[in-house]
Amino acid sequence: MNVYDSGTMESLMEPLGYDTTNNCENADLVILNTCHIREKASEKVFSELGRLKKIKFERAKKGEKTLIAVSGCVAQAEGDSILKRAPYVDIIFGPQTTHLLPELVTKANRLSTTQIESSFPVNSKFDYLPIPKTDGPSAFLSIQEGCDKFCTFCVVPYTRGEEYSRPAMDILDEAKVLAQRGVKEITLLGQNVNAYHGESIIGQKIWGLGRLIREIAEIDGINRIRYTTSHPRDLSDEIIDAHKSVDKLMPHLHLPVQSGSDRILKAMNRKHTCSDYLYLIDKLRKAKPDIAVSSDFIVGFPGETDEDFENTLQLVRDVNFTHSFSFKFSIRPGTPASYYKKQVSNEIKSKRLLKLQKLLDKQNSDFNETFVGKKMAILIKGKGKGKGQMLGSSPYLQPVRVENSSFKLGETHIVDIAKAEANSLLGKF
Ligand code: SAH
Ligand code: SF4
């Protein structure tokens, strides 16, 4: 989602004469678009700001002005502390006010006080935002933002606000523009994307994600549709049915379960049990037998015992996941779980994380191994690291390196899979 929002900022600043650069030392404006989901991510912001401060002061000596802006969820949640720890920051703005960036930059160029904007405007920011810049045949499309689930560990409902679904017609228009730009693969985005319930025609019927996917699949040029991230509570039959009948919907679902212990799921306020999750996976695999399922896990949630953790390992064995993400529980200020007494030590968290990741890695490499000697449709997305190598992705979202430099970006080729590596495949043509 931050990648999508950053693309929007690029589009917003273009008419003001700004272009992007990979070199901060040449930049008139540097925006750190931040994530607050775990402590590690938000601490990075302050170390990066330290680096930018030096650049700003060096450039000032040469008479060049550098504006530093912090956007995203750290800006939303910790605006005051940024101001205290890094008073040289010129602009601080939250994710709901991206559309105000040009105005904030204009003011910051004129005034020496830090411009702060962390409101939750009544009107949707999407009404004011241009379509983000895209790079290559794969693009994100934000369809839903915010969350009303209030999992006890999570900051999203506080930083991104309440759940909001964009009107379906706006989404279809954006998808058509992407298709005209040559985009072949669209990933629909939302913190809780499968809770999507957007207005179809103003004041008319509400569409769910399944219906929206069907409509996007009608757009010529768009060959692959994905969506992320989903909550188990909102995986409707309509979406499962889309997996069965919409060919353009890719056979991969990221469905975070977080834990395999019902006790912990309850303390997390996840609103589902392990058997609810297993039932969904079963239904999904009956509808689409080859679907690959990945998940997010949190280890060391307060009160998690060895037995709870064993239950997580068991659930992983029962489901058999592909490429998943796992994290140590991170205390997020203000969330209910940050007040829970029985915090788990970092040492235990590290041990559990290692064990879980070993199992998940094994499942992922076993999954990759099953494709060796088979043919797969690969969408070419960029150049690989090796000479004459191109990089693409499989329908299951595995990165695939292909030894063929005549392939062009955006083409889909049927490729023989020669080798499986831990996190990618090697294709021969
Ligand atoms: N909406 C999605 C997840 C969005 S946050 C869902 O409900 O599943 C992305 C992931 O970050 C989460 O799935 C969770 O695994 C992880 N995460 C969120 N808060 C965390 C915290 N306080 N500590 C560790 N991991 C966290
Ligand atoms: Fe956070 Fe996802 Fe839970 Fe919402 S559903 S509170 S985004 S983890």
PDB file of C-alpha atoms in Angstrom, residues 113-407:
ATOM      1  CA  THR A 113       7.746  26.200  10.495  1.00  0.00           C
ATOM      2  CA  THR A 114       7.089  22.470  10.145  1.00  0.00           C
ATOM      3  CA  GLN A 115       3.824  21.778   8.310  1.00  0.00           C
ATOM      4  CA  ILE A 116       1.781  19.095  10.086  1.00  0.00           C
ATOM      5  CA  GLU A 117      -1.349  17.437   8.719  1.00  0.00           C
ATOM      6  CA  SER A 118      -2.752  14.383  10.448  1.00  0.00           C
ATOM      7  CA  SER A 119      -6.503  14.861  10.103  1.00  0.00           C
ATOM      8  CA  PHE A 120      -8.981  12.286   8.847  1.00  0.00           C
ATOM      9  CA  PRO A 121     -10.902  14.347   6.243  1.00  0.00           C
ATOM     10  CA  VAL A 122     -14.631  13.721   5.818  1.00  0.00           C
ATOM     11  CA  ASN A 123     -14.320  13.371   2.038  1.00  0.00           C
ATOM     12  CA  SER A 124     -12.344  10.495   0.634  1.00  0.00           C
ATOM     13  CA  LYS A 125      -8.804  11.398  -0.319  1.00  0.00           C
ATOM     14  CA  PHE A 126      -9.268   9.222  -3.414  1.00  0.00           C
ATOM     15  CA  ASP A 127     -11.594  11.892  -4.872  1.00  0.00           C
ATOM     16  CA  TYR A 128      -8.615  14.238  -5.121  1.00  0.00           C
ATOM     17  CA  LEU A 129      -5.846  11.870  -6.069  1.00  0.00           C
ATOM     18  CA  PRO A 130      -4.380  11.203  -9.497  1.00  0.00           C
ATOM     19  CA  ILE A 131      -3.631   7.667 -10.659  1.00  0.00           C
ATOM     20  CA  PRO A 132      -0.215   6.687  -9.300  1.00  0.00           C
ATOM     21  CA  LYS A 133       2.771   6.423 -11.589  1.00  0.00           C
ATOM     22  CA  THR A 134       3.337   2.851 -12.652  1.00  0.00           C
ATOM     23  CA  ASP A 135       6.491   1.080 -13.603  1.00  0.00           C
ATOM     24  CA  GLY A 136       6.235  -2.033 -15.782  1.00  0.00           C
ATOM     25  CA  PRO A 137       3.464  -4.538 -16.495  1.00  0.00           C
ATOM     26  CA  SER A 138       2.392  -5.066 -12.902  1.00  0.00           C
ATOM     27  CA  ALA A 139       0.497  -2.448 -10.875  1.00  0.00           C
ATOM     28  CA  PHE A 140      -1.245  -2.003  -7.554  1.00  0.00           C
ATOM     29  CA  LEU A 141      -4.747  -0.597  -7.346  1.00  0.00           C
ATOM     30  CA  SER A 142      -6.009   0.506  -3.946  1.00  0.00           C
ATOM     31  CA  ILE A 143      -9.696  -0.370  -3.564  1.00  0.00           C
ATOM     32  CA  GLN A 144     -10.189  -0.322   0.183  1.00  0.00           C
ATOM     33  CA  GLU A 145      -8.450   1.319   3.100  1.00  0.00           C
ATOM     34  CA  GLY A 146      -8.575   1.228   6.867  1.00  0.00           C
ATOM     35  CA  CYS A 147      -9.949  -1.445   9.128  1.00  0.00           C
ATOM     36  CA  ASP A 148     -12.688  -1.931  11.713  1.00  0.00           C
ATOM     37  CA  LYS A 149     -11.477  -5.268  13.044  1.00  0.00           C
ATOM     38  CA  PHE A 150      -9.325  -3.999  15.913  1.00  0.00           C
ATOM     39  CA  CYS A 151      -7.053  -6.987  16.369  1.00  0.00           C
ATOM     40  CA  THR A 152      -5.483  -6.278  19.752  1.00  0.00           C
ATOM     41  CA  PHE A 153      -1.905  -6.172  18.410  1.00  0.00           C
ATOM     42  CA  CYS A 154      -2.485  -3.910  15.424  1.00  0.00           C
ATOM     43  CA  VAL A 155      -2.138  -0.153  14.799  1.00  0.00           C
ATOM     44  CA  VAL A 156      -3.914  -0.065  11.436  1.00  0.00           C
ATOM     45  CA  PRO A 157      -7.381   0.946  12.705  1.00  0.00           C
ATOM     46  CA  TYR A 158      -5.749   3.902  14.493  1.00  0.00           C
ATOM     47  CA  THR A 159      -3.400   5.048  11.726  1.00  0.00           C
ATOM     48  CA  ARG A 160      -5.418   4.288   8.578  1.00  0.00           C
ATOM     49  CA  GLY A 161      -8.830   4.917  10.122  1.00  0.00           C
ATOM     50  CA  GLU A 162     -12.114   3.144   9.589  1.00  0.00           C
ATOM     51  CA  GLU A 163     -12.810   0.792   6.736  1.00  0.00           C
ATOM     52  CA  TYR A 164     -13.602   2.566   3.487  1.00  0.00           C
ATOM     53  CA  SER A 165     -14.368   1.046   0.077  1.00  0.00           C
ATOM     54  CA  ARG A 166     -13.866   3.107  -3.056  1.00  0.00           C
ATOM     55  CA  PRO A 167     -16.800   3.257  -5.494  1.00  0.00           C
ATOM     56  CA  ALA A 168     -16.571   0.418  -8.017  1.00  0.00           C
ATOM     57  CA  MET A 169     -16.829   2.688 -11.070  1.00  0.00           C
ATOM     58  CA  ASP A 170     -13.774   4.700  -9.963  1.00  0.00           C
ATOM     59  CA  ILE A 171     -11.850   1.452  -9.589  1.00  0.00           C
ATOM     60  CA  LEU A 172     -12.902   0.203 -13.031  1.00  0.00           C
ATOM     61  CA  ASP A 173     -11.883   3.545 -14.587  1.00  0.00           C
ATOM     62  CA  GLU A 174      -8.473   3.303 -12.930  1.00  0.00           C
ATOM     63  CA  ALA A 175      -8.070  -0.308 -14.092  1.00  0.00           C
ATOM     64  CA  LYS A 176      -8.877   0.745 -17.679  1.00  0.00           C
ATOM     65  CA  VAL A 177      -6.236   3.505 -17.556  1.00  0.00           C
ATOM     66  CA  LEU A 178      -3.721   0.949 -16.270  1.00  0.00           C
ATOM     67  CA  ALA A 179      -4.617  -1.389 -19.148  1.00  0.00           C
ATOM     68  CA  GLN A 180      -4.085   1.464 -21.632  1.00  0.00           C
ATOM     69  CA  ARG A 181      -0.643   2.038 -20.122  1.00  0.00           C
ATOM     70  CA  GLY A 182       0.241  -1.586 -20.867  1.00  0.00           C
ATOM     71  CA  VAL A 183      -0.293  -3.029 -17.394  1.00  0.00           C
ATOM     72  CA  LYS A 184      -1.072  -6.768 -17.559  1.00  0.00           C
ATOM     73  CA  GLU A 185      -1.349  -7.674 -13.895  1.00  0.00           C
ATOM     74  CA  ILE A 186      -3.335  -5.773 -11.271  1.00  0.00           C
ATOM     75  CA  THR A 187      -3.103  -6.426  -7.545  1.00  0.00           C
ATOM     76  CA  LEU A 188      -6.127  -5.029  -5.736  1.00  0.00           C
ATOM     77  CA  LEU A 189      -5.059  -3.581  -2.412  1.00  0.00           C
ATOM     78  CA  GLY A 190      -6.630  -3.052   0.956  1.00  0.00           C
ATOM     79  CA  GLN A 191      -5.749  -3.608   4.597  1.00  0.00           C
ATOM     80  CA  ASN A 192      -8.750  -5.839   4.592  1.00  0.00           C
ATOM     81  CA  VAL A 193      -9.375  -6.142   0.889  1.00  0.00           C
ATOM     82  CA  ASN A 194     -11.931  -8.933   0.942  1.00  0.00           C
ATOM     83  CA  ALA A 195     -14.205  -6.790   3.137  1.00  0.00           C
ATOM     84  CA  TYR A 196     -14.632  -4.621   0.024  1.00  0.00           C
ATOM     85  CA  HIS A 197     -18.202  -3.352  -0.297  1.00  0.00           C
ATOM     86  CA  GLY A 198     -18.208  -0.501  -2.792  1.00  0.00           C
ATOM     87  CA  GLU A 199     -21.051   1.408  -4.333  1.00  0.00           C
ATOM     88  CA  SER A 200     -21.582   0.297  -7.935  1.00  0.00           C
ATOM     89  CA  ILE A 201     -23.470   3.180  -9.541  1.00  0.00           C
ATOM     90  CA  ILE A 202     -24.013   6.158  -7.194  1.00  0.00           C
ATOM     91  CA  GLY A 203     -26.666   5.229  -4.634  1.00  0.00           C
ATOM     92  CA  GLN A 204     -27.121   1.807  -6.225  1.00  0.00           C
ATOM     93  CA  LYS A 205     -26.204  -1.742  -5.367  1.00  0.00           C
ATOM     94  CA  ILE A 206     -23.152  -2.565  -3.322  1.00  0.00           C
ATOM     95  CA  TRP A 207     -20.596  -4.850  -4.955  1.00  0.00           C
ATOM     96  CA  GLY A 208     -18.430  -7.286  -3.062  1.00  0.00           C
ATOM     97  CA  LEU A 209     -14.879  -8.214  -4.061  1.00  0.00           C
ATOM     98  CA  GLY A 210     -16.049 -11.216  -6.124  1.00  0.00           C
ATOM     99  CA  ARG A 211     -18.222  -9.037  -8.360  1.00  0.00           C
ATOM    100  CA  LEU A 212     -15.501  -6.411  -8.688  1.00  0.00           C
ATOM    101  CA  ILE A 213     -12.995  -9.056  -9.780  1.00  0.00           C
ATOM    102  CA  ARG A 214     -15.431 -10.324 -12.423  1.00  0.00           C
ATOM    103  CA  GLU A 215     -15.832  -6.815 -13.834  1.00  0.00           C
ATOM    104  CA  ILE A 216     -12.082  -6.146 -13.919  1.00  0.00           C
ATOM    105  CA  ALA A 217     -11.608  -9.481 -15.684  1.00  0.00           C
ATOM    106  CA  GLU A 218     -13.718  -8.080 -18.558  1.00  0.00           C
ATOM    107  CA  ILE A 219     -11.106  -5.392 -19.310  1.00  0.00           C
ATOM    108  CA  ASP A 220      -9.026  -6.225 -22.387  1.00  0.00           C
ATOM    109  CA  GLY A 221      -5.313  -6.294 -21.731  1.00  0.00           C
ATOM    110  CA  ILE A 222      -5.568  -7.160 -18.037  1.00  0.00           C
ATOM    111  CA  ASN A 223      -4.558 -10.821 -17.880  1.00  0.00           C
ATOM    112  CA  ARG A 224      -3.855 -11.384 -14.211  1.00  0.00           C
ATOM    113  CA  ILE A 225      -5.763 -10.255 -11.132  1.00  0.00           C
ATOM    114  CA  ARG A 226      -4.631 -10.622  -7.529  1.00  0.00           C
ATOM    115  CA  TYR A 227      -5.750  -9.130  -4.229  1.00  0.00           C
ATOM    116  CA  THR A 228      -4.164  -8.639  -0.846  1.00  0.00           C
ATOM    117  CA  THR A 229      -4.532  -8.708   2.201  1.00  0.00           C
ATOM    118  CA  SER A 230      -7.523 -10.751   3.213  1.00  0.00           C
ATOM    119  CA  HIS A 231      -9.094 -11.519   6.565  1.00  0.00           C
ATOM    120  CA  PRO A 232     -10.524 -15.028   7.119  1.00  0.00           C
ATOM    121  CA  ARG A 233     -13.809 -13.561   8.394  1.00  0.00           C
ATOM    122  CA  ASP A 234     -14.472 -11.856   5.070  1.00  0.00           C
ATOM    123  CA  LEU A 235     -13.684 -14.672   2.657  1.00  0.00           C
ATOM    124  CA  SER A 236     -17.159 -14.953   1.147  1.00  0.00           C
ATOM    125  CA  ASP A 237     -18.542 -17.707  -1.093  1.00  0.00           C
ATOM    126  CA  GLU A 238     -18.681 -15.086  -3.848  1.00  0.00           C
ATOM    127  CA  ILE A 239     -14.881 -14.705  -3.685  1.00  0.00           C
ATOM    128  CA  ILE A 240     -14.306 -18.456  -3.502  1.00  0.00           C
ATOM    129  CA  ASP A 241     -16.557 -18.832  -6.511  1.00  0.00           C
ATOM    130  CA  ALA A 242     -14.511 -16.233  -8.397  1.00  0.00           C
ATOM    131  CA  HIS A 243     -11.421 -18.392  -7.778  1.00  0.00           C
ATOM    132  CA  LYS A 244     -13.285 -21.286  -9.364  1.00  0.00           C
ATOM    133  CA  SER A 245     -14.669 -19.519 -12.412  1.00  0.00           C
ATOM    134  CA  VAL A 246     -12.576 -16.425 -13.261  1.00  0.00           C
ATOM    135  CA  ASP A 247      -9.514 -17.589 -15.204  1.00  0.00           C
ATOM    136  CA  LYS A 248      -7.744 -14.254 -14.823  1.00  0.00           C
ATOM    137  CA  LEU A 249      -7.894 -14.505 -11.024  1.00  0.00           C
ATOM    138  CA  MET A 250      -4.545 -16.034 -10.094  1.00  0.00           C
ATOM    139  CA  PRO A 251      -4.435 -19.254  -8.040  1.00  0.00           C
ATOM    140  CA  HIS A 252      -2.878 -17.712  -4.950  1.00  0.00           C
ATOM    141  CA  LEU A 253      -4.425 -16.362  -1.761  1.00  0.00           C
ATOM    142  CA  HIS A 254      -2.667 -14.582   1.078  1.00  0.00           C
ATOM    143  CA  LEU A 255      -4.893 -15.311   4.060  1.00  0.00           C
ATOM    144  CA  PRO A 256      -3.211 -14.421   7.359  1.00  0.00           C
ATOM    145  CA  VAL A 257      -4.092 -16.711  10.268  1.00  0.00           C
ATOM    146  CA  GLN A 258      -1.566 -15.250  12.795  1.00  0.00           C
ATOM    147  CA  SER A 259      -1.716 -18.200  15.241  1.00  0.00           C
ATOM    148  CA  GLY A 260      -2.788 -21.836  15.443  1.00  0.00           C
ATOM    149  CA  SER A 261      -4.068 -21.549  19.009  1.00  0.00           C
ATOM    150  CA  ASP A 262      -7.727 -20.694  19.586  1.00  0.00           C
ATOM    151  CA  ARG A 263      -6.835 -19.217  22.968  1.00  0.00           C
ATOM    152  CA  ILE A 264      -4.365 -16.800  21.358  1.00  0.00           C
ATOM    153  CA  LEU A 265      -6.670 -16.033  18.429  1.00  0.00           C
ATOM    154  CA  LYS A 266      -9.286 -15.005  20.979  1.00  0.00           C
ATOM    155  CA  ALA A 267      -6.818 -12.804  22.866  1.00  0.00           C
ATOM    156  CA  MET A 268      -5.864 -11.276  19.505  1.00  0.00           C
ATOM    157  CA  ASN A 269      -9.551 -10.550  18.818  1.00  0.00           C
ATOM    158  CA  ARG A 270      -9.187 -12.232  15.426  1.00  0.00           C
ATOM    159  CA  LYS A 271     -12.860 -13.238  15.343  1.00  0.00           C
ATOM    160  CA  HIS A 272     -12.080 -16.683  13.885  1.00  0.00           C
ATOM    161  CA  THR A 273     -10.945 -20.036  15.244  1.00  0.00           C
ATOM    162  CA  CYS A 274      -8.493 -22.539  13.789  1.00  0.00           C
ATOM    163  CA  SER A 275     -11.319 -24.766  12.629  1.00  0.00           C
ATOM    164  CA  ASP A 276     -13.005 -21.788  10.891  1.00  0.00           C
ATOM    165  CA  TYR A 277      -9.714 -21.272   9.056  1.00  0.00           C
ATOM    166  CA  LEU A 278      -9.263 -24.924   8.126  1.00  0.00           C
ATOM    167  CA  TYR A 279     -12.859 -25.078   6.929  1.00  0.00           C
ATOM    168  CA  LEU A 280     -12.224 -22.093   4.633  1.00  0.00           C
ATOM    169  CA  ILE A 281      -9.054 -23.615   3.215  1.00  0.00           C
ATOM    170  CA  ASP A 282     -10.926 -26.830   2.542  1.00  0.00           C
ATOM    171  CA  LYS A 283     -13.737 -24.968   0.763  1.00  0.00           C
ATOM    172  CA  LEU A 284     -11.223 -22.986  -1.253  1.00  0.00           C
ATOM    173  CA  ARG A 285      -9.258 -26.063  -2.312  1.00  0.00           C
ATOM    174  CA  LYS A 286     -12.439 -27.846  -3.331  1.00  0.00           C
ATOM    175  CA  ALA A 287     -13.274 -24.874  -5.562  1.00  0.00           C
ATOM    176  CA  LYS A 288      -9.722 -24.407  -6.875  1.00  0.00           C
ATOM    177  CA  PRO A 289      -7.598 -27.492  -6.167  1.00  0.00           C
ATOM    178  CA  ASP A 290      -4.247 -25.965  -7.193  1.00  0.00           C
ATOM    179  CA  ILE A 291      -4.617 -22.767  -5.167  1.00  0.00           C
ATOM    180  CA  ALA A 292      -1.502 -21.767  -3.214  1.00  0.00           C
ATOM    181  CA  VAL A 293      -2.160 -20.338   0.239  1.00  0.00           C
ATOM    182  CA  SER A 294       0.220 -18.109   2.169  1.00  0.00           C
ATOM    183  CA  SER A 295      -0.155 -16.496   5.569  1.00  0.00           C
ATOM    184  CA  ASP A 296       1.213 -14.102   8.186  1.00  0.00           C
ATOM    185  CA  PHE A 297       2.125 -15.351  11.657  1.00  0.00           C
ATOM    186  CA  ILE A 298       2.929 -13.615  14.908  1.00  0.00           C
ATOM    187  CA  VAL A 299       4.998 -15.532  17.473  1.00  0.00           C
ATOM    188  CA  GLY A 300       5.315 -14.586  21.120  1.00  0.00           C
ATOM    189  CA  PHE A 301       1.977 -12.827  21.451  1.00  0.00           C
ATOM    190  CA  PRO A 302       1.495 -12.056  25.204  1.00  0.00           C
ATOM    191  CA  GLY A 303       0.605 -15.241  27.095  1.00  0.00           C
ATOM    192  CA  GLU A 304       1.642 -17.593  24.245  1.00  0.00           C
ATOM    193  CA  THR A 305       2.789 -20.871  25.831  1.00  0.00           C
ATOM    194  CA  ASP A 306       4.875 -23.673  24.308  1.00  0.00           C
ATOM    195  CA  GLU A 307       1.618 -25.538  23.755  1.00  0.00           C
ATOM    196  CA  ASP A 308       0.041 -22.588  21.910  1.00  0.00           C
ATOM    197  CA  PHE A 309       3.122 -22.377  19.728  1.00  0.00           C
ATOM    198  CA  GLU A 310       3.045 -26.131  19.044  1.00  0.00           C
ATOM    199  CA  ASN A 311      -0.552 -25.657  17.887  1.00  0.00           C
ATOM    200  CA  THR A 312       0.670 -23.045  15.405  1.00  0.00           C
ATOM    201  CA  LEU A 313       3.235 -25.504  14.035  1.00  0.00           C
ATOM    202  CA  GLN A 314       0.499 -28.132  13.764  1.00  0.00           C
ATOM    203  CA  LEU A 315      -1.773 -25.781  11.843  1.00  0.00           C
ATOM    204  CA  VAL A 316       1.093 -25.029   9.458  1.00  0.00           C
ATOM    205  CA  ARG A 317       1.592 -28.771   8.887  1.00  0.00           C
ATOM    206  CA  ASP A 318      -2.163 -29.232   8.355  1.00  0.00           C
ATOM    207  CA  VAL A 319      -2.516 -26.453   5.805  1.00  0.00           C
ATOM    208  CA  ASN A 320       0.821 -26.604   3.963  1.00  0.00           C
ATOM    209  CA  PHE A 321       1.551 -22.993   3.048  1.00  0.00           C
ATOM    210  CA  THR A 322       3.619 -21.357   0.344  1.00  0.00           C
ATOM    211  CA  HIS A 323       5.725 -18.236   0.785  1.00  0.00           C
ATOM    212  CA  SER A 324       4.575 -16.804   4.144  1.00  0.00           C
ATOM    213  CA  PHE A 325       5.608 -14.040   6.513  1.00  0.00           C
ATOM    214  CA  SER A 326       6.280 -14.444  10.217  1.00  0.00           C
ATOM    215  CA  PHE A 327       7.105 -11.877  12.857  1.00  0.00           C
ATOM    216  CA  LYS A 328       7.933 -11.584  16.513  1.00  0.00           C
ATOM    217  CA  PHE A 329       5.129  -9.853  18.390  1.00  0.00           C
ATOM    218  CA  SER A 330       6.019  -6.174  18.569  1.00  0.00           C
ATOM    219  CA  ILE A 331       4.498  -3.897  21.188  1.00  0.00           C
ATOM    220  CA  ARG A 332       2.657  -1.082  19.455  1.00  0.00           C
ATOM    221  CA  PRO A 333       1.912   1.864  21.729  1.00  0.00           C
ATOM    222  CA  GLY A 334      -1.768   2.318  22.501  1.00  0.00           C
ATOM    223  CA  THR A 335      -2.940  -1.096  21.273  1.00  0.00           C
ATOM    224  CA  PRO A 336      -4.693  -3.354  23.835  1.00  0.00           C
ATOM    225  CA  ALA A 337      -1.990  -6.052  23.579  1.00  0.00           C
ATOM    226  CA  SER A 338       0.666  -3.547  24.619  1.00  0.00           C
ATOM    227  CA  TYR A 339      -0.942  -3.502  28.087  1.00  0.00           C
ATOM    228  CA  TYR A 340      -1.138  -7.301  28.448  1.00  0.00           C
ATOM    229  CA  LYS A 341       0.934  -8.473  31.393  1.00  0.00           C
ATOM    230  CA  LYS A 342       2.357 -11.797  30.258  1.00  0.00           C
ATOM    231  CA  GLN A 343       4.792 -10.498  27.641  1.00  0.00           C
ATOM    232  CA  VAL A 344       6.995 -13.228  26.149  1.00  0.00           C
ATOM    233  CA  SER A 345      10.779 -12.759  26.372  1.00  0.00           C
ATOM    234  CA  ASN A 346      12.701 -11.835  23.252  1.00  0.00           C
ATOM    235  CA  GLU A 347      14.779 -15.001  23.611  1.00  0.00           C
ATOM    236  CA  ILE A 348      11.701 -17.243  23.419  1.00  0.00           C
ATOM    237  CA  LYS A 349      10.274 -15.202  20.556  1.00  0.00           C
ATOM    238  CA  SER A 350      13.526 -15.642  18.602  1.00  0.00           C
ATOM    239  CA  LYS A 351      13.596 -19.409  19.180  1.00  0.00           C
ATOM    240  CA  ARG A 352       9.965 -19.819  18.128  1.00  0.00           C
ATOM    241  CA  LEU A 353      10.407 -17.622  15.080  1.00  0.00           C
ATOM    242  CA  LEU A 354      13.390 -19.658  13.917  1.00  0.00           C
ATOM    243  CA  LYS A 355      11.498 -22.931  14.308  1.00  0.00           C
ATOM    244  CA  LEU A 356       8.423 -21.635  12.531  1.00  0.00           C
ATOM    245  CA  GLN A 357      10.421 -20.112   9.685  1.00  0.00           C
ATOM    246  CA  LYS A 358      12.312 -23.368   9.182  1.00  0.00           C
ATOM    247  CA  LEU A 359       9.030 -25.214   8.711  1.00  0.00           C
ATOM    248  CA  LEU A 360       7.564 -22.515   6.454  1.00  0.00           C
ATOM    249  CA  ASP A 361      10.745 -22.396   4.338  1.00  0.00           C
ATOM    250  CA  LYS A 362      10.662 -26.170   3.926  1.00  0.00           C
ATOM    251  CA  GLN A 363       7.027 -26.073   2.812  1.00  0.00           C
ATOM    252  CA  ASN A 364       7.835 -23.302   0.371  1.00  0.00           C
ATOM    253  CA  SER A 365      10.824 -25.054  -1.161  1.00  0.00           C
ATOM    254  CA  ASP A 366       8.869 -28.350  -1.388  1.00  0.00           C
ATOM    255  CA  PHE A 367       6.152 -26.422  -3.224  1.00  0.00           C
ATOM    256  CA  ASN A 368       8.705 -24.891  -5.601  1.00  0.00           C
ATOM    257  CA  GLU A 369      10.247 -28.328  -6.201  1.00  0.00           C
ATOM    258  CA  THR A 370       6.915 -29.689  -7.519  1.00  0.00           C
ATOM    259  CA  PHE A 371       7.276 -27.495 -10.615  1.00  0.00           C
ATOM    260  CA  VAL A 372      10.664 -28.755 -11.786  1.00  0.00           C
ATOM    261  CA  GLY A 373      10.248 -30.399 -15.200  1.00  0.00           C
ATOM    262  CA  LYS A 374       6.855 -28.750 -15.712  1.00  0.00           C
ATOM    263  CA  LYS A 375       5.773 -25.869 -17.920  1.00  0.00           C
ATOM    264  CA  MET A 376       4.521 -22.610 -16.426  1.00  0.00           C
ATOM    265  CA  ALA A 377       3.111 -19.360 -17.809  1.00  0.00           C
ATOM    266  CA  ILE A 378       5.503 -16.591 -16.807  1.00  0.00           C
ATOM    267  CA  LEU A 379       4.709 -12.882 -16.970  1.00  0.00           C
ATOM    268  CA  ILE A 380       7.944 -11.019 -17.745  1.00  0.00           C
ATOM    269  CA  LYS A 381       8.343  -8.110 -15.321  1.00  0.00           C
ATOM    270  CA  GLY A 382      11.944  -6.970 -15.586  1.00  0.00           C
ATOM    271  CA  LYS A 383      15.590  -7.784 -16.159  1.00  0.00           C
ATOM    272  CA  GLY A 384      17.273 -10.474 -14.044  1.00  0.00           C
ATOM    273  CA  LYS A 385      20.646 -10.058 -12.351  1.00  0.00           C
ATOM    274  CA  GLY A 386      22.519 -12.444 -14.665  1.00  0.00           C
ATOM    275  CA  LYS A 387      23.521 -11.582 -18.249  1.00  0.00           C
ATOM    276  CA  GLY A 388      20.659 -12.199 -20.699  1.00  0.00           C
ATOM    277  CA  GLN A 389      18.349 -13.055 -17.832  1.00  0.00           C
ATOM    278  CA  MET A 390      14.781 -11.835 -17.489  1.00  0.00           C
ATOM    279  CA  LEU A 391      12.693 -11.891 -14.345  1.00  0.00           C
ATOM    280  CA  GLY A 392       9.050 -12.852 -14.254  1.00  0.00           C
ATOM    281  CA  SER A 393       6.436 -14.335 -12.015  1.00  0.00           C
ATOM    282  CA  SER A 394       4.389 -17.502 -12.075  1.00  0.00           C
ATOM    283  CA  PRO A 395       0.630 -17.641 -11.502  1.00  0.00           C
ATOM    284  CA  TYR A 396       1.428 -18.631  -7.874  1.00  0.00           C
ATOM    285  CA  LEU A 397       3.546 -15.473  -7.467  1.00  0.00           C
ATOM    286  CA  GLN A 398       6.868 -17.319  -7.458  1.00  0.00           C
ATOM    287  CA  PRO A 399       9.690 -15.208  -8.894  1.00  0.00           C
ATOM    288  CA  VAL A 400      11.072 -16.945 -12.007  1.00  0.00           C
ATOM    289  CA  ARG A 401      14.416 -16.164 -13.666  1.00  0.00           C
ATOM    290  CA  VAL A 402      14.440 -16.962 -17.356  1.00  0.00           C
ATOM    291  CA  GLU A 403      17.555 -17.269 -19.537  1.00  0.00           C
ATOM    292  CA  ASN A 404      16.205 -15.484 -22.578  1.00  0.00           C
ATOM    293  CA  SER A 405      16.959 -11.864 -23.332  1.00  0.00           C
ATOM    294  CA  SER A 406      14.572 -11.686 -26.307  1.00  0.00           C
ATOM    295  CA  PHE A 407      11.569 -11.738 -23.969  1.00  0.00           C
TER     296      PHE A 407
END
